[in-house]
């Protein structure tokens, strides 16, 4: 777009929120348009969608163009300026709150790296625009803007490299959660593998590493653990307990129970 424009919004910070938006907007700058030198009392994130400009931070000067982003922190002197021949257009958000630093620590931004090239640039632009669209000075608007801001910052986060064991543990724990939430239904190892997005052999290895048993053994033990609770604390019949923990055949349930605990369900209930 050839003409200069600026759309901005200044919010009323909500002290109760752990993450709060101070301002947001987007601008096509005129040549040499700049801000500073000066300091902000909050974090300020800019994302460049076209043109060029420069950013001065702690004695260093960075030249930015489309796809780049820069971050300013509270009370740090900065200066930024649009190029004289090809002035930039950017989207921005200013924010603060107890969660701000915690979230930024999960991104590559740091005092040594105040400028990034963003691979998910279009998504970040849309995320910053969503913050502006959600603008408002009431509490509900502040919550919505904070939600969009958190999503935008998530686009900048880089997953930490995981060791092979850590990856196996993650998949096993994910699978275990699914089993505990669905133990009363008919579940197969194939179902669980599809749910976790890995092969059956990799899933088996993951459970062996994390729980020292197979997925099917883990499920059986959890079902029987729940059955013990029902036998101790309810008046349900053995058949009803079996059905409640995912066994269609009460006789098969009784055999599995005795094999694991050494006594039948009825005998277990009598000596509880």
PDB file of C-alpha atoms in Angstrom:
ATOM      1  CA  UNK A   1       0.000   0.000   0.000  1.00  0.00           C
ATOM      2  CA  UNK A   2       1.508   3.352  -0.987  1.00  0.00           C
ATOM      3  CA  UNK A   3      -0.239   5.647   1.484  1.00  0.00           C
ATOM      4  CA  UNK A   4       0.815   6.009   5.089  1.00  0.00           C
ATOM      5  CA  UNK A   5      -1.646   4.889   7.765  1.00  0.00           C
ATOM      6  CA  UNK A   6      -1.765   4.072  11.449  1.00  0.00           C
ATOM      7  CA  UNK A   7      -4.315   2.159  13.507  1.00  0.00           C
ATOM      8  CA  UNK A   8      -3.574   1.927  17.209  1.00  0.00           C
ATOM      9  CA  UNK A   9      -5.282   1.245  20.501  1.00  0.00           C
ATOM     10  CA  UNK A  10      -4.158   1.989  24.052  1.00  0.00           C
ATOM     11  CA  UNK A  11      -5.681  -0.317  26.630  1.00  0.00           C
ATOM     12  CA  UNK A  12      -6.393   0.168  30.307  1.00  0.00           C
ATOM     13  CA  UNK A  13      -4.049  -2.363  31.971  1.00  0.00           C
ATOM     14  CA  UNK A  14      -5.780  -4.844  34.267  1.00  0.00           C
ATOM     15  CA  UNK A  15      -3.607  -5.410  37.326  1.00  0.00           C
ATOM     16  CA  UNK A  16      -5.477  -8.631  38.170  1.00  0.00           C
ATOM     17  CA  UNK A  17      -4.337 -10.380  34.976  1.00  0.00           C
ATOM     18  CA  UNK A  18      -1.010 -12.190  34.789  1.00  0.00           C
ATOM     19  CA  UNK A  19      -0.660 -11.041  31.178  1.00  0.00           C
ATOM     20  CA  UNK A  20      -2.114  -7.745  30.024  1.00  0.00           C
ATOM     21  CA  UNK A  21      -2.020  -5.834  26.745  1.00  0.00           C
ATOM     22  CA  UNK A  22      -1.005  -2.174  26.974  1.00  0.00           C
ATOM     23  CA  UNK A  23      -1.359  -1.234  23.310  1.00  0.00           C
ATOM     24  CA  UNK A  24      -1.705  -2.779  19.874  1.00  0.00           C
ATOM     25  CA  UNK A  25      -1.939  -1.715  16.267  1.00  0.00           C
ATOM     26  CA  UNK A  26      -0.412  -1.636  12.818  1.00  0.00           C
ATOM     27  CA  UNK A  27       1.179   1.130  10.777  1.00  0.00           C
ATOM     28  CA  UNK A  28       2.584   1.955   7.333  1.00  0.00           C
ATOM     29  CA  UNK A  29       5.210   4.502   8.288  1.00  0.00           C
ATOM     30  CA  UNK A  30       6.262   7.585   6.349  1.00  0.00           C
ATOM     31  CA  UNK A  31       9.958   7.811   5.411  1.00  0.00           C
ATOM     32  CA  UNK A  32      12.309   8.208   8.397  1.00  0.00           C
ATOM     33  CA  UNK A  33       9.432   7.935  10.896  1.00  0.00           C
ATOM     34  CA  UNK A  34      10.836   6.812  14.226  1.00  0.00           C
ATOM     35  CA  UNK A  35      10.426   6.567  17.973  1.00  0.00           C
ATOM     36  CA  UNK A  36      13.038   7.346  20.631  1.00  0.00           C
ATOM     37  CA  UNK A  37      15.603   7.301  21.924  1.00  0.00           C
ATOM     38  CA  UNK A  38      13.527   6.404  24.956  1.00  0.00           C
ATOM     39  CA  UNK A  39      12.348   3.625  27.248  1.00  0.00           C
ATOM     40  CA  UNK A  40       9.053   1.836  27.708  1.00  0.00           C
ATOM     41  CA  UNK A  41       7.555   0.611  30.965  1.00  0.00           C
ATOM     42  CA  UNK A  42       6.427  -2.631  29.283  1.00  0.00           C
ATOM     43  CA  UNK A  43       7.478  -5.134  26.632  1.00  0.00           C
ATOM     44  CA  UNK A  44       6.994  -4.125  23.008  1.00  0.00           C
ATOM     45  CA  UNK A  45       6.940  -6.572  20.092  1.00  0.00           C
ATOM     46  CA  UNK A  46       6.996  -5.411  16.456  1.00  0.00           C
ATOM     47  CA  UNK A  47       6.622  -7.613  13.386  1.00  0.00           C
ATOM     48  CA  UNK A  48       7.602  -6.192   9.974  1.00  0.00           C
ATOM     49  CA  UNK A  49       5.385  -7.160   7.024  1.00  0.00           C
ATOM     50  CA  UNK A  50       6.967  -4.994   4.311  1.00  0.00           C
ATOM     51  CA  UNK A  51       9.628  -2.351   3.754  1.00  0.00           C
ATOM     52  CA  UNK A  52      12.727  -1.740   5.805  1.00  0.00           C
ATOM     53  CA  UNK A  53      13.818  -0.007   8.990  1.00  0.00           C
ATOM     54  CA  UNK A  54      16.424  -0.031  11.732  1.00  0.00           C
ATOM     55  CA  UNK A  55      16.360  -0.854  15.437  1.00  0.00           C
ATOM     56  CA  UNK A  56      18.940   0.382  17.920  1.00  0.00           C
ATOM     57  CA  UNK A  57      19.295  -1.650  21.101  1.00  0.00           C
ATOM     58  CA  UNK A  58      22.081  -1.391  23.690  1.00  0.00           C
ATOM     59  CA  UNK A  59      24.555   0.177  21.293  1.00  0.00           C
ATOM     60  CA  UNK A  60      23.815  -2.176  18.399  1.00  0.00           C
ATOM     61  CA  UNK A  61      21.922  -1.352  15.221  1.00  0.00           C
ATOM     62  CA  UNK A  62      19.844  -3.956  13.401  1.00  0.00           C
ATOM     63  CA  UNK A  63      18.416  -3.527   9.906  1.00  0.00           C
ATOM     64  CA  UNK A  64      15.063  -5.268   9.539  1.00  0.00           C
ATOM     65  CA  UNK A  65      12.828  -6.166   6.604  1.00  0.00           C
ATOM     66  CA  UNK A  66       9.734  -8.247   5.920  1.00  0.00           C
ATOM     67  CA  UNK A  67       9.515 -11.311   8.156  1.00  0.00           C
ATOM     68  CA  UNK A  68      11.630  -9.859  10.961  1.00  0.00           C
ATOM     69  CA  UNK A  69      10.486  -9.052  14.490  1.00  0.00           C
ATOM     70  CA  UNK A  70      12.081  -7.068  17.273  1.00  0.00           C
ATOM     71  CA  UNK A  71      11.465  -6.982  21.012  1.00  0.00           C
ATOM     72  CA  UNK A  72      12.035  -4.164  23.499  1.00  0.00           C
ATOM     73  CA  UNK A  73      12.015  -4.729  27.234  1.00  0.00           C
ATOM     74  CA  UNK A  74      10.955  -2.416  30.058  1.00  0.00           C
ATOM     75  CA  UNK A  75      13.367   0.398  30.929  1.00  0.00           C
ATOM     76  CA  UNK A  76      15.818  -0.474  28.134  1.00  0.00           C
ATOM     77  CA  UNK A  77      16.738   2.510  25.884  1.00  0.00           C
ATOM     78  CA  UNK A  78      15.721   1.898  22.269  1.00  0.00           C
ATOM     79  CA  UNK A  79      15.314   3.737  18.986  1.00  0.00           C
ATOM     80  CA  UNK A  80      13.639   2.505  15.822  1.00  0.00           C
ATOM     81  CA  UNK A  81      13.161   4.242  12.490  1.00  0.00           C
ATOM     82  CA  UNK A  82      11.652   3.552   9.079  1.00  0.00           C
ATOM     83  CA  UNK A  83      13.898   3.516   6.024  1.00  0.00           C
ATOM     84  CA  UNK A  84      14.034   6.737   3.990  1.00  0.00           C
ATOM     85  CA  UNK A  85      13.424   4.978   0.652  1.00  0.00           C
ATOM     86  CA  UNK A  86      11.382   1.909   1.559  1.00  0.00           C
ATOM     87  CA  UNK A  87       9.701   2.617   4.924  1.00  0.00           C
ATOM     88  CA  UNK A  88       8.377  -0.357   6.773  1.00  0.00           C
ATOM     89  CA  UNK A  89       4.893  -1.476   7.655  1.00  0.00           C
ATOM     90  CA  UNK A  90       4.614  -3.330  10.948  1.00  0.00           C
ATOM     91  CA  UNK A  91       2.188  -4.758  13.487  1.00  0.00           C
ATOM     92  CA  UNK A  92       2.875  -4.399  17.193  1.00  0.00           C
ATOM     93  CA  UNK A  93       1.717  -5.175  20.693  1.00  0.00           C
ATOM     94  CA  UNK A  94       2.830  -3.774  24.029  1.00  0.00           C
ATOM     95  CA  UNK A  95       2.296  -5.918  27.112  1.00  0.00           C
ATOM     96  CA  UNK A  96       3.353  -6.668  30.673  1.00  0.00           C
ATOM     97  CA  UNK A  97       2.376  -8.792  33.667  1.00  0.00           C
ATOM     98  CA  UNK A  98       3.930 -11.549  35.794  1.00  0.00           C
ATOM     99  CA  UNK A  99       3.577 -14.101  32.973  1.00  0.00           C
ATOM    100  CA  UNK A 100       5.203 -11.920  30.317  1.00  0.00           C
ATOM    101  CA  UNK A 101       8.808 -12.744  31.160  1.00  0.00           C
ATOM    102  CA  UNK A 102       7.995 -16.419  31.697  1.00  0.00           C
ATOM    103  CA  UNK A 103       6.457 -16.663  28.214  1.00  0.00           C
ATOM    104  CA  UNK A 104       9.236 -14.699  26.531  1.00  0.00           C
ATOM    105  CA  UNK A 105      11.816 -16.982  28.135  1.00  0.00           C
ATOM    106  CA  UNK A 106      10.364 -19.785  26.015  1.00  0.00           C
ATOM    107  CA  UNK A 107      11.161 -17.873  22.811  1.00  0.00           C
ATOM    108  CA  UNK A 108      14.578 -17.224  21.227  1.00  0.00           C
ATOM    109  CA  UNK A 109      14.339 -13.544  22.230  1.00  0.00           C
ATOM    110  CA  UNK A 110      16.965 -12.370  24.722  1.00  0.00           C
ATOM    111  CA  UNK A 111      19.119  -9.319  25.393  1.00  0.00           C
ATOM    112  CA  UNK A 112      21.709 -10.862  23.073  1.00  0.00           C
ATOM    113  CA  UNK A 113      19.065 -11.685  20.459  1.00  0.00           C
ATOM    114  CA  UNK A 114      16.477  -8.884  20.341  1.00  0.00           C
ATOM    115  CA  UNK A 115      15.700  -9.509  16.646  1.00  0.00           C
ATOM    116  CA  UNK A 116      14.320 -12.671  15.018  1.00  0.00           C
ATOM    117  CA  UNK A 117      13.263 -13.787  11.575  1.00  0.00           C
ATOM    118  CA  UNK A 118       9.865 -15.421  12.051  1.00  0.00           C
ATOM    119  CA  UNK A 119       9.077 -18.538  10.022  1.00  0.00           C
ATOM    120  CA  UNK A 120       5.381 -18.415  10.966  1.00  0.00           C
ATOM    121  CA  UNK A 121       5.222 -14.778   9.928  1.00  0.00           C
ATOM    122  CA  UNK A 122       1.749 -14.650   8.413  1.00  0.00           C
ATOM    123  CA  UNK A 123       0.300 -16.426  11.425  1.00  0.00           C
ATOM    124  CA  UNK A 124       2.050 -13.975  13.721  1.00  0.00           C
ATOM    125  CA  UNK A 125       0.716 -11.025  11.725  1.00  0.00           C
ATOM    126  CA  UNK A 126      -2.799 -12.446  12.004  1.00  0.00           C
ATOM    127  CA  UNK A 127      -2.304 -13.060  15.717  1.00  0.00           C
ATOM    128  CA  UNK A 128      -1.278  -9.447  16.303  1.00  0.00           C
ATOM    129  CA  UNK A 129      -4.223  -8.281  14.219  1.00  0.00           C
ATOM    130  CA  UNK A 130      -6.542 -10.451  16.327  1.00  0.00           C
ATOM    131  CA  UNK A 131      -5.299  -8.655  19.437  1.00  0.00           C
ATOM    132  CA  UNK A 132      -6.185  -5.312  17.860  1.00  0.00           C
ATOM    133  CA  UNK A 133      -9.604  -6.573  16.728  1.00  0.00           C
ATOM    134  CA  UNK A 134     -10.366  -7.736  20.274  1.00  0.00           C
ATOM    135  CA  UNK A 135      -9.579  -4.263  21.637  1.00  0.00           C
ATOM    136  CA  UNK A 136     -11.615  -2.767  24.437  1.00  0.00           C
ATOM    137  CA  UNK A 137     -11.115  -1.195  27.840  1.00  0.00           C
ATOM    138  CA  UNK A 138     -13.431  -3.510  29.768  1.00  0.00           C
ATOM    139  CA  UNK A 139     -12.239  -6.566  31.665  1.00  0.00           C
ATOM    140  CA  UNK A 140     -13.653  -9.070  29.159  1.00  0.00           C
ATOM    141  CA  UNK A 141     -11.778  -7.392  26.285  1.00  0.00           C
ATOM    142  CA  UNK A 142      -8.573  -7.461  28.315  1.00  0.00           C
ATOM    143  CA  UNK A 143      -8.978 -11.193  28.825  1.00  0.00           C
ATOM    144  CA  UNK A 144      -9.582 -11.767  25.104  1.00  0.00           C
ATOM    145  CA  UNK A 145      -6.594  -9.651  24.099  1.00  0.00           C
ATOM    146  CA  UNK A 146      -4.397 -11.523  26.571  1.00  0.00           C
ATOM    147  CA  UNK A 147      -5.558 -14.816  25.084  1.00  0.00           C
ATOM    148  CA  UNK A 148      -4.667 -13.747  21.557  1.00  0.00           C
ATOM    149  CA  UNK A 149      -1.332 -12.417  22.804  1.00  0.00           C
ATOM    150  CA  UNK A 150      -0.497 -15.731  24.445  1.00  0.00           C
ATOM    151  CA  UNK A 151      -1.327 -17.539  21.194  1.00  0.00           C
ATOM    152  CA  UNK A 152       0.872 -15.110  19.233  1.00  0.00           C
ATOM    153  CA  UNK A 153       3.807 -15.631  21.587  1.00  0.00           C
ATOM    154  CA  UNK A 154       3.311 -19.377  21.232  1.00  0.00           C
ATOM    155  CA  UNK A 155       4.154 -19.026  17.538  1.00  0.00           C
ATOM    156  CA  UNK A 156       7.593 -17.775  18.511  1.00  0.00           C
ATOM    157  CA  UNK A 157       8.386 -20.611  20.894  1.00  0.00           C
ATOM    158  CA  UNK A 158      10.825 -23.298  19.823  1.00  0.00           C
ATOM    159  CA  UNK A 159      10.346 -26.757  21.359  1.00  0.00           C
ATOM    160  CA  UNK A 160      13.293 -27.853  23.471  1.00  0.00           C
ATOM    161  CA  UNK A 161      15.258 -30.704  21.944  1.00  0.00           C
ATOM    162  CA  UNK A 162      14.302 -33.960  23.653  1.00  0.00           C
ATOM    163  CA  UNK A 163      16.386 -37.058  24.134  1.00  0.00           C
ATOM    164  CA  UNK A 164      15.092 -40.369  22.853  1.00  0.00           C
ATOM    165  CA  UNK A 165      14.146 -41.420  26.387  1.00  0.00           C
ATOM    166  CA  UNK A 166      12.271 -38.159  26.998  1.00  0.00           C
ATOM    167  CA  UNK A 167      10.270 -38.639  23.798  1.00  0.00           C
ATOM    168  CA  UNK A 168       9.393 -42.207  24.796  1.00  0.00           C
ATOM    169  CA  UNK A 169       8.324 -41.029  28.245  1.00  0.00           C
ATOM    170  CA  UNK A 170       6.140 -38.305  26.771  1.00  0.00           C
ATOM    171  CA  UNK A 171       4.339 -40.765  24.498  1.00  0.00           C
ATOM    172  CA  UNK A 172       3.900 -43.269  27.314  1.00  0.00           C
ATOM    173  CA  UNK A 173       2.443 -40.669  29.674  1.00  0.00           C
ATOM    174  CA  UNK A 174       0.155 -39.404  26.934  1.00  0.00           C
ATOM    175  CA  UNK A 175      -1.035 -42.948  26.282  1.00  0.00           C
ATOM    176  CA  UNK A 176      -1.494 -43.619  29.990  1.00  0.00           C
ATOM    177  CA  UNK A 177      -3.725 -40.568  30.350  1.00  0.00           C
ATOM    178  CA  UNK A 178      -5.888 -41.798  27.484  1.00  0.00           C
ATOM    179  CA  UNK A 179      -6.176 -45.250  29.056  1.00  0.00           C
ATOM    180  CA  UNK A 180      -7.145 -43.862  32.454  1.00  0.00           C
ATOM    181  CA  UNK A 181      -9.792 -41.673  30.851  1.00  0.00           C
ATOM    182  CA  UNK A 182     -11.249 -44.481  28.732  1.00  0.00           C
ATOM    183  CA  UNK A 183     -10.590 -47.662  30.741  1.00  0.00           C
ATOM    184  CA  UNK A 184     -14.308 -48.480  30.963  1.00  0.00           C
ATOM    185  CA  UNK A 185     -14.584 -48.720  27.169  1.00  0.00           C
ATOM    186  CA  UNK A 186     -13.390 -51.355  24.746  1.00  0.00           C
ATOM    187  CA  UNK A 187      -9.825 -50.240  23.911  1.00  0.00           C
ATOM    188  CA  UNK A 188      -7.212 -52.019  21.817  1.00  0.00           C
ATOM    189  CA  UNK A 189      -3.501 -51.313  21.532  1.00  0.00           C
ATOM    190  CA  UNK A 190      -4.148 -50.296  17.919  1.00  0.00           C
ATOM    191  CA  UNK A 191      -6.672 -47.717  19.142  1.00  0.00           C
ATOM    192  CA  UNK A 192      -4.126 -46.333  21.583  1.00  0.00           C
ATOM    193  CA  UNK A 193      -1.395 -46.196  18.932  1.00  0.00           C
ATOM    194  CA  UNK A 194      -3.683 -44.207  16.633  1.00  0.00           C
ATOM    195  CA  UNK A 195      -4.578 -41.861  19.481  1.00  0.00           C
ATOM    196  CA  UNK A 196      -0.939 -41.125  20.288  1.00  0.00           C
ATOM    197  CA  UNK A 197       0.134 -41.014  16.633  1.00  0.00           C
ATOM    198  CA  UNK A 198       2.874 -43.650  16.832  1.00  0.00           C
ATOM    199  CA  UNK A 199       3.291 -47.271  15.796  1.00  0.00           C
ATOM    200  CA  UNK A 200       2.287 -50.163  18.046  1.00  0.00           C
ATOM    201  CA  UNK A 201       5.905 -51.289  18.402  1.00  0.00           C
ATOM    202  CA  UNK A 202       7.071 -47.789  19.396  1.00  0.00           C
ATOM    203  CA  UNK A 203       4.153 -47.513  21.833  1.00  0.00           C
ATOM    204  CA  UNK A 204       5.107 -50.860  23.392  1.00  0.00           C
ATOM    205  CA  UNK A 205       8.704 -49.676  23.781  1.00  0.00           C
ATOM    206  CA  UNK A 206       7.546 -46.382  25.314  1.00  0.00           C
ATOM    207  CA  UNK A 207       5.445 -48.154  27.966  1.00  0.00           C
ATOM    208  CA  UNK A 208       8.283 -50.546  28.748  1.00  0.00           C
ATOM    209  CA  UNK A 209      10.649 -47.620  29.302  1.00  0.00           C
ATOM    210  CA  UNK A 210       8.240 -45.560  31.415  1.00  0.00           C
ATOM    211  CA  UNK A 211       6.154 -48.181  33.255  1.00  0.00           C
ATOM    212  CA  UNK A 212       8.111 -51.457  32.810  1.00  0.00           C
ATOM    213  CA  UNK A 213       5.059 -53.125  31.277  1.00  0.00           C
ATOM    214  CA  UNK A 214       3.119 -53.300  28.035  1.00  0.00           C
ATOM    215  CA  UNK A 215       0.156 -50.994  27.290  1.00  0.00           C
ATOM    216  CA  UNK A 216      -2.269 -53.888  27.675  1.00  0.00           C
ATOM    217  CA  UNK A 217      -0.802 -54.821  31.059  1.00  0.00           C
ATOM    218  CA  UNK A 218      -1.007 -51.193  32.181  1.00  0.00           C
ATOM    219  CA  UNK A 219      -4.676 -51.081  31.173  1.00  0.00           C
ATOM    220  CA  UNK A 220      -5.445 -54.375  32.941  1.00  0.00           C
ATOM    221  CA  UNK A 221      -3.787 -53.217  36.150  1.00  0.00           C
ATOM    222  CA  UNK A 222      -5.606 -49.900  36.095  1.00  0.00           C
ATOM    223  CA  UNK A 223      -8.962 -51.587  35.467  1.00  0.00           C
ATOM    224  CA  UNK A 224      -8.383 -53.977  38.339  1.00  0.00           C
ATOM    225  CA  UNK A 225      -7.302 -51.112  40.583  1.00  0.00           C
ATOM    226  CA  UNK A 226     -10.592 -49.378  39.850  1.00  0.00           C
ATOM    227  CA  UNK A 227     -12.426 -52.669  40.385  1.00  0.00           C
ATOM    228  CA  UNK A 228     -10.862 -52.975  43.856  1.00  0.00           C
ATOM    229  CA  UNK A 229     -12.142 -49.521  44.722  1.00  0.00           C
ATOM    230  CA  UNK A 230     -15.655 -50.417  43.616  1.00  0.00           C
ATOM    231  CA  UNK A 231     -15.595 -53.715  45.484  1.00  0.00           C
ATOM    232  CA  UNK A 232     -14.528 -51.933  48.652  1.00  0.00           C
ATOM    233  CA  UNK A 233     -16.725 -48.865  48.458  1.00  0.00           C
ATOM    234  CA  UNK A 234     -19.882 -49.850  46.563  1.00  0.00           C
ATOM    235  CA  UNK A 235     -22.657 -52.417  46.696  1.00  0.00           C
ATOM    236  CA  UNK A 236     -22.407 -53.240  42.987  1.00  0.00           C
ATOM    237  CA  UNK A 237     -22.488 -56.908  42.064  1.00  0.00           C
ATOM    238  CA  UNK A 238     -19.326 -58.502  40.713  1.00  0.00           C
ATOM    239  CA  UNK A 239     -20.883 -58.516  37.236  1.00  0.00           C
ATOM    240  CA  UNK A 240     -21.714 -54.813  37.547  1.00  0.00           C
ATOM    241  CA  UNK A 241     -18.176 -54.029  38.721  1.00  0.00           C
ATOM    242  CA  UNK A 242     -16.797 -55.963  35.761  1.00  0.00           C
ATOM    243  CA  UNK A 243     -18.927 -53.965  33.315  1.00  0.00           C
ATOM    244  CA  UNK A 244     -17.999 -50.711  35.030  1.00  0.00           C
ATOM    245  CA  UNK A 245     -14.290 -51.240  34.447  1.00  0.00           C
ATOM    246  CA  UNK A 246     -14.500 -52.406  30.837  1.00  0.00           C
ATOM    247  CA  UNK A 247     -15.058 -56.187  31.035  1.00  0.00           C
ATOM    248  CA  UNK A 248     -18.017 -57.499  29.042  1.00  0.00           C
ATOM    249  CA  UNK A 249     -17.485 -61.044  30.341  1.00  0.00           C
ATOM    250  CA  UNK A 250     -17.702 -61.280  34.169  1.00  0.00           C
ATOM    251  CA  UNK A 251     -16.037 -64.716  34.122  1.00  0.00           C
ATOM    252  CA  UNK A 252     -13.045 -63.365  32.223  1.00  0.00           C
ATOM    253  CA  UNK A 253     -12.948 -60.479  34.698  1.00  0.00           C
ATOM    254  CA  UNK A 254     -12.912 -62.882  37.651  1.00  0.00           C
ATOM    255  CA  UNK A 255     -10.061 -64.905  36.129  1.00  0.00           C
ATOM    256  CA  UNK A 256      -8.026 -61.752  35.419  1.00  0.00           C
ATOM    257  CA  UNK A 257      -8.708 -60.470  38.935  1.00  0.00           C
ATOM    258  CA  UNK A 258      -7.589 -63.697  40.612  1.00  0.00           C
ATOM    259  CA  UNK A 259      -4.536 -63.992  38.381  1.00  0.00           C
ATOM    260  CA  UNK A 260      -3.407 -60.483  39.368  1.00  0.00           C
ATOM    261  CA  UNK A 261      -4.462 -60.325  43.042  1.00  0.00           C
ATOM    262  CA  UNK A 262      -4.465 -63.974  44.053  1.00  0.00           C
ATOM    263  CA  UNK A 263      -8.114 -64.023  45.190  1.00  0.00           C
ATOM    264  CA  UNK A 264     -11.486 -63.851  43.468  1.00  0.00           C
ATOM    265  CA  UNK A 265     -13.477 -60.586  43.420  1.00  0.00           C
ATOM    266  CA  UNK A 266     -15.985 -62.053  45.900  1.00  0.00           C
ATOM    267  CA  UNK A 267     -13.256 -63.171  48.266  1.00  0.00           C
ATOM    268  CA  UNK A 268     -11.555 -59.773  47.993  1.00  0.00           C
ATOM    269  CA  UNK A 269     -14.786 -58.040  48.973  1.00  0.00           C
ATOM    270  CA  UNK A 270     -15.241 -60.301  51.995  1.00  0.00           C
ATOM    271  CA  UNK A 271     -11.800 -59.532  53.415  1.00  0.00           C
ATOM    272  CA  UNK A 272     -11.726 -55.824  52.541  1.00  0.00           C
TER     273      UNK A 272
END
